[in-house]
mmCIF file of C-alpha atoms in Angstrom:
data_model
loop_
_atom_site.group_PDB
_atom_site.id
_atom_site.type_symbol
_atom_site.label_atom_id
_atom_site.label_comp_id
_atom_site.label_asym_id
_atom_site.label_seq_id
_atom_site.Cartn_x
_atom_site.Cartn_y
_atom_site.Cartn_z
ATOM 1 C CA VAL A 1 0.707 -3.023 7.316
ATOM 2 C CA ARG A 2 2.146 -6.248 8.637
ATOM 3 C CA GLY A 3 5.490 -7.994 8.654
ATOM 4 C CA GLU A 4 7.455 -7.147 5.530
ATOM 5 C CA TRP A 5 4.566 -5.606 3.645
ATOM 6 C CA GLY A 6 4.874 -2.060 2.459
ATOM 7 C CA TYR A 7 1.628 -0.103 2.399
ATOM 8 C CA GLN A 8 -2.125 -0.003 2.670
ATOM 9 C CA GLY A 9 -4.794 1.957 0.817
ATOM 10 C CA SER A 10 -4.914 5.684 0.272
ATOM 11 C CA VAL A 11 -7.631 8.301 0.527
ATOM 12 C CA GLY A 12 -9.946 8.321 -2.456
ATOM 13 C CA VAL A 13 -9.037 4.873 -3.759
ATOM 14 C CA SER A 14 -11.971 2.477 -3.632
ATOM 15 C CA ARG A 15 -10.409 -0.471 -5.464
ATOM 16 C CA PRO A 16 -8.547 -3.224 -3.568
ATOM 17 C CA VAL A 17 -4.993 -2.140 -2.892
ATOM 18 C CA PRO A 18 -2.099 -4.617 -3.089
ATOM 19 C CA ALA A 19 0.731 -4.711 -0.570
ATOM 20 C CA TRP A 20 4.325 -4.311 -1.680
ATOM 21 C CA ALA A 21 6.958 -6.644 -0.285
ATOM 22 C CA ILE A 22 10.323 -5.102 0.563
ATOM 23 C CA ALA A 23 13.802 -6.569 0.660
ATOM 24 C CA ALA A 24 17.163 -5.288 1.821
ATOM 25 C CA LEU A 25 18.165 -4.287 -1.707
ATOM 26 C CA LEU A 26 15.353 -1.742 -1.843
ATOM 27 C CA PHE A 27 17.360 0.477 0.488
ATOM 28 C CA ALA A 28 20.207 0.782 -2.006
ATOM 29 C CA SER A 29 19.130 3.460 -4.455
ATOM 30 C CA ALA A 30 19.858 2.516 -8.059
ATOM 31 C CA ALA A 31 22.196 -0.311 -6.966
ATOM 32 C CA PRO A 32 22.422 -3.361 -9.232
ATOM 33 C CA VAL A 33 21.158 -6.655 -7.876
ATOM 34 C CA ASP A 34 24.648 -8.097 -7.597
ATOM 35 C CA ALA A 35 26.180 -5.035 -5.900
ATOM 36 C CA GLN A 36 28.256 -5.512 -2.782
ATOM 37 C CA PRO A 37 26.530 -4.844 0.554
ATOM 38 C CA PRO A 38 27.030 -1.292 1.849
ATOM 39 C CA ALA A 39 30.095 -0.841 4.054
ATOM 40 C CA GLY A 40 31.349 1.797 6.469
ATOM 41 C CA PRO A 41 29.165 4.928 6.675
ATOM 42 C CA ASP A 42 26.879 3.565 3.935
ATOM 43 C CA ALA A 43 26.124 0.512 6.057
ATOM 44 C CA HIS A 44 25.113 2.702 8.987
ATOM 45 C CA SER A 45 22.937 4.833 6.713
ATOM 46 C CA ALA A 46 21.249 1.770 5.258
ATOM 47 C CA ALA A 47 20.676 0.315 8.729
ATOM 48 C CA MET A 48 19.131 3.549 9.999
ATOM 49 C CA ALA A 49 16.921 3.857 6.925
ATOM 50 C CA ARG A 50 15.767 0.271 7.298
ATOM 51 C CA SER A 51 14.992 0.801 10.984
ATOM 52 C CA LEU A 52 13.044 3.966 10.222
ATOM 53 C CA PHE A 53 11.119 2.221 7.479
ATOM 54 C CA HIS A 54 10.078 -0.643 9.739
ATOM 55 C CA GLU A 55 9.043 1.834 12.436
ATOM 56 C CA GLY A 56 6.918 3.517 9.775
ATOM 57 C CA VAL A 57 5.319 0.181 8.907
ATOM 58 C CA GLU A 58 4.551 -0.445 12.582
ATOM 59 C CA PHE A 59 2.981 2.991 12.976
ATOM 60 C CA ALA A 60 0.957 2.479 9.783
ATOM 61 C CA ASP A 61 -0.226 -0.910 11.048
ATOM 62 C CA ALA A 62 -1.490 0.916 14.158
ATOM 63 C CA HIS A 63 -3.123 3.564 11.915
ATOM 64 C CA ASP A 64 -0.813 6.240 13.356
ATOM 65 C CA TRP A 65 -0.293 7.776 9.935
ATOM 66 C CA THR A 66 1.335 11.008 11.142
ATOM 67 C CA ASN A 67 4.215 9.157 12.765
ATOM 68 C CA ALA A 68 4.324 6.720 9.851
ATOM 69 C CA ALA A 69 4.811 9.657 7.466
ATOM 70 C CA ASP A 70 7.549 11.051 9.691
ATOM 71 C CA ARG A 71 9.488 7.767 9.658
ATOM 72 C CA PHE A 72 9.042 7.181 5.943
ATOM 73 C CA ARG A 73 10.120 10.761 5.200
ATOM 74 C CA ARG A 74 13.322 10.360 7.197
ATOM 75 C CA ALA A 75 14.046 6.965 5.660
ATOM 76 C CA GLN A 76 13.532 8.383 2.156
ATOM 77 C CA ALA A 77 15.946 11.230 2.898
ATOM 78 C CA MET A 78 18.641 8.715 3.897
ATOM 79 C CA ARG A 79 18.160 6.011 1.250
ATOM 80 C CA PRO A 80 15.727 7.044 -1.501
ATOM 81 C CA SER A 81 13.598 4.141 -2.732
ATOM 82 C CA PRO A 82 10.355 3.889 -4.726
ATOM 83 C CA ILE A 83 8.919 1.630 -2.010
ATOM 84 C CA ILE A 84 9.616 4.158 0.739
ATOM 85 C CA ALA A 85 8.404 7.076 -1.380
ATOM 86 C CA PHE A 86 5.157 5.282 -2.166
ATOM 87 C CA ASN A 87 4.577 4.533 1.505
ATOM 88 C CA LEU A 88 5.319 8.156 2.369
ATOM 89 C CA SER A 89 2.714 9.433 -0.074
ATOM 90 C CA VAL A 90 0.090 7.008 1.248
ATOM 91 C CA ALA A 91 0.855 7.902 4.888
ATOM 92 C CA ILE A 92 0.536 11.626 4.155
ATOM 93 C CA LEU A 93 -2.848 11.135 2.535
ATOM 94 C CA GLU A 94 -4.126 8.710 5.163
ATOM 95 C CA ALA A 95 -3.075 11.171 7.888
ATOM 96 C CA GLY A 96 -5.168 13.917 6.308
ATOM 97 C CA MET A 97 -2.078 16.133 5.947
ATOM 98 C CA GLU A 98 -3.129 17.567 2.579
ATOM 99 C CA HIS A 99 -3.159 21.151 3.846
ATOM 100 C CA GLU A 100 0.557 20.951 4.618
ATOM 101 C CA SER A 101 1.905 18.131 2.450
ATOM 102 C CA LEU A 102 -0.281 17.413 -0.602
ATOM 103 C CA VAL A 103 2.414 18.741 -2.945
ATOM 104 C CA GLU A 104 4.940 16.417 -1.306
ATOM 105 C CA ALA A 105 2.630 13.409 -1.644
ATOM 106 C CA VAL A 106 1.955 14.121 -5.315
ATOM 107 C CA GLU A 107 5.636 14.645 -6.087
ATOM 108 C CA MET A 108 6.538 11.386 -4.330
ATOM 109 C CA LEU A 109 4.004 9.565 -6.517
ATOM 110 C CA GLU A 110 5.407 11.250 -9.617
ATOM 111 C CA TRP A 111 8.943 10.233 -8.622
ATOM 112 C CA VAL A 112 7.782 6.657 -8.053
ATOM 113 C CA ARG A 113 6.017 6.590 -11.419
ATOM 114 C CA ARG A 114 9.150 7.713 -13.261
ATOM 115 C CA HIS A 115 11.789 5.795 -11.314
ATOM 116 C CA PRO A 116 13.445 3.084 -13.451
ATOM 117 C CA GLU A 117 13.450 0.580 -10.555
ATOM 118 C CA THR A 118 9.752 0.916 -9.776
ATOM 119 C CA PRO A 119 7.875 -2.356 -10.375
ATOM 120 C CA GLU A 120 5.385 -2.081 -13.225
ATOM 121 C CA ALA A 121 2.377 -2.730 -10.994
ATOM 122 C CA MET A 122 3.462 -0.020 -8.565
ATOM 123 C CA ALA A 123 4.085 2.469 -11.392
ATOM 124 C CA THR A 124 0.562 1.797 -12.656
ATOM 125 C CA ASP A 125 -0.828 2.249 -9.133
ATOM 126 C CA ALA A 126 1.073 5.532 -8.720
ATOM 127 C CA THR A 127 -0.234 6.781 -12.067
ATOM 128 C CA GLU A 128 -3.831 6.055 -11.051
ATOM 129 C CA ARG A 129 -3.355 7.800 -7.710
ATOM 130 C CA LEU A 130 -1.820 10.813 -9.446
ATOM 131 C CA ALA A 131 -4.873 11.087 -11.676
ATOM 132 C CA PHE A 132 -6.990 11.420 -8.526
ATOM 133 C CA HIS A 133 -4.769 13.552 -6.282
ATOM 134 C CA ARG A 134 -2.987 15.941 -8.672
ATOM 135 C CA PRO A 135 -6.197 17.867 -9.506
ATOM 136 C CA ARG A 136 -6.651 18.449 -5.760
ATOM 137 C CA LEU A 137 -3.618 20.750 -5.685
ATOM 138 C CA ALA A 138 -4.248 24.483 -5.506
ATOM 139 C CA ARG A 139 -2.214 26.793 -7.738
ATOM 140 C CA VAL A 140 -0.769 30.282 -7.363
ATOM 141 C CA ARG A 141 0.507 32.509 -10.166
ATOM 142 C CA LEU A 142 2.930 35.341 -9.450
ATOM 143 C CA THR A 143 3.344 38.248 -11.821
ATOM 144 C CA VAL A 144 5.784 41.103 -11.402
ATOM 145 C CA GLU A 145 5.280 44.569 -12.841
ATOM 146 C CA GLY A 146 8.578 45.989 -13.990
ATOM 147 C CA ALA A 147 12.011 44.383 -14.176
ATOM 148 C CA LEU A 148 12.760 41.180 -12.322
ATOM 149 C CA ASP A 149 16.394 42.112 -11.799
ATOM 150 C CA GLY A 150 17.222 42.057 -8.092
ATOM 151 C CA VAL A 151 13.789 40.747 -7.061
ATOM 152 C CA VAL A 152 13.809 37.780 -4.663
ATOM 153 C CA LEU A 153 10.499 35.918 -4.537
ATOM 154 C CA SER A 154 9.218 33.297 -2.136
ATOM 155 C CA ILE A 155 6.041 31.467 -1.167
ATOM 156 C CA ASP A 156 5.948 30.397 2.475
ATOM 157 C CA GLU A 157 9.699 31.110 2.692
ATOM 158 C CA ARG A 158 10.390 28.741 -0.222
ATOM 159 C CA PRO A 159 12.296 30.473 -3.058
ATOM 160 C CA VAL A 160 10.456 30.992 -6.340
ATOM 161 C CA PRO A 161 12.854 31.151 -9.313
ATOM 162 C CA HIS A 162 12.287 33.871 -11.872
ATOM 163 C CA GLY A 163 11.564 31.163 -14.433
ATOM 164 C CA ALA A 164 8.344 30.326 -12.554
ATOM 165 C CA VAL A 165 7.001 33.902 -12.688
ATOM 166 C CA GLY A 166 3.809 34.016 -14.736
ATOM 167 C CA ALA A 167 3.295 30.256 -14.517
ATOM 168 C CA TRP A 168 0.912 28.360 -12.269
ATOM 169 C CA ILE A 169 2.775 27.040 -9.218
ATOM 170 C CA PRO A 170 1.269 24.010 -7.420
ATOM 171 C CA VAL A 171 0.708 24.643 -3.707
ATOM 172 C CA ASN A 172 -1.036 22.897 -0.849
ATOM 173 C CA PRO A 173 -4.743 23.728 -0.378
ATOM 174 C CA SER A 174 -4.190 26.097 2.537
ATOM 175 C CA GLU A 175 -3.210 29.686 3.353
ATOM 176 C CA HIS A 176 0.058 31.050 1.977
ATOM 177 C CA THR A 177 2.310 34.094 2.180
ATOM 178 C CA VAL A 178 4.003 35.590 -0.868
ATOM 179 C CA VAL A 179 7.034 37.795 -0.301
ATOM 180 C CA ALA A 180 9.023 39.847 -2.809
ATOM 181 C CA VAL A 181 12.201 41.660 -1.794
ATOM 182 C CA ARG A 182 14.180 44.148 -3.876
ATOM 183 C CA GLY A 183 17.014 45.757 -1.966
ATOM 184 C CA GLU A 184 15.472 47.286 1.143
ATOM 185 C CA GLU A 185 11.959 47.176 -0.262
ATOM 186 C CA ARG A 186 9.701 44.340 0.819
ATOM 187 C CA PHE A 187 6.287 43.347 -0.536
ATOM 188 C CA SER A 188 4.177 40.802 1.317
ATOM 189 C CA ALA A 189 0.785 39.385 0.354
ATOM 190 C CA ALA A 190 -1.382 36.936 2.274
ATOM 191 C CA VAL A 191 -3.042 34.329 0.094
ATOM 192 C CA PRO A 192 -6.407 33.357 1.609
ATOM 193 C CA LEU A 193 -7.334 29.771 2.377
ATOM 194 C CA LEU A 194 -7.333 27.985 -0.968
ATOM 195 C CA GLU A 195 -9.753 25.186 -1.650
ATOM 196 C CA GLU A 196 -8.627 22.040 -3.415
ATOM 197 C CA GLY A 197 -8.221 22.667 -7.125
ATOM 198 C CA SER A 198 -8.533 26.455 -6.768
ATOM 199 C CA GLU A 199 -6.302 29.131 -8.295
ATOM 200 C CA TYR A 200 -5.113 32.533 -7.054
ATOM 201 C CA GLU A 201 -3.063 35.278 -8.673
ATOM 202 C CA VAL A 202 -0.700 37.702 -6.940
ATOM 203 C CA CYS A 203 0.706 40.727 -8.722
ATOM 204 C CA VAL A 204 3.893 42.293 -7.327
ATOM 205 C CA SER A 205 4.126 45.976 -8.209
ATOM 206 C CA ASP A 206 6.807 48.532 -7.461
ATOM 207 C CA THR A 207 4.225 51.311 -7.220
#
């Protein structure tokens, strides 16, 4: 990555990869082209996001993808932008962080693909990358015997809503811990190391 150019290639993509130019307006999420420049706290937020993004570009140019992902992630949290999100997904994959962040990378690509301000060429690129990387996700399905009332579920300390019970939940290809709590009762199950594209079922029982 050099100068004002946004990203390089990603794991598993053999075709030539274009580079996305960025401009100051890309740091204003959903702002019209003729919007006023950010002022006050928004100006500071935009400046910090821009600085973080350029640090990410510098790290990516040096092939330090772990630090690049860190900077892009923080910039995206401050000023969400399809350009930043795309760079974040590429940095995660280039860093080989699939075991901890493949879900994040895939969701960033999905967000980029659907965002109304994403350039057509980038949306097409994101769609092609999704076709390759989404099948790499592992999946876990939780089932609960008995009533769900009062049951609090989580995977790796992330809450699982009752609406997701019985459905396949995308997870990173790694080890996981499923916890179910009802009152003072606690159920915990260790999910073994999941391979890419694999599936695993956990049944929570009150017996």
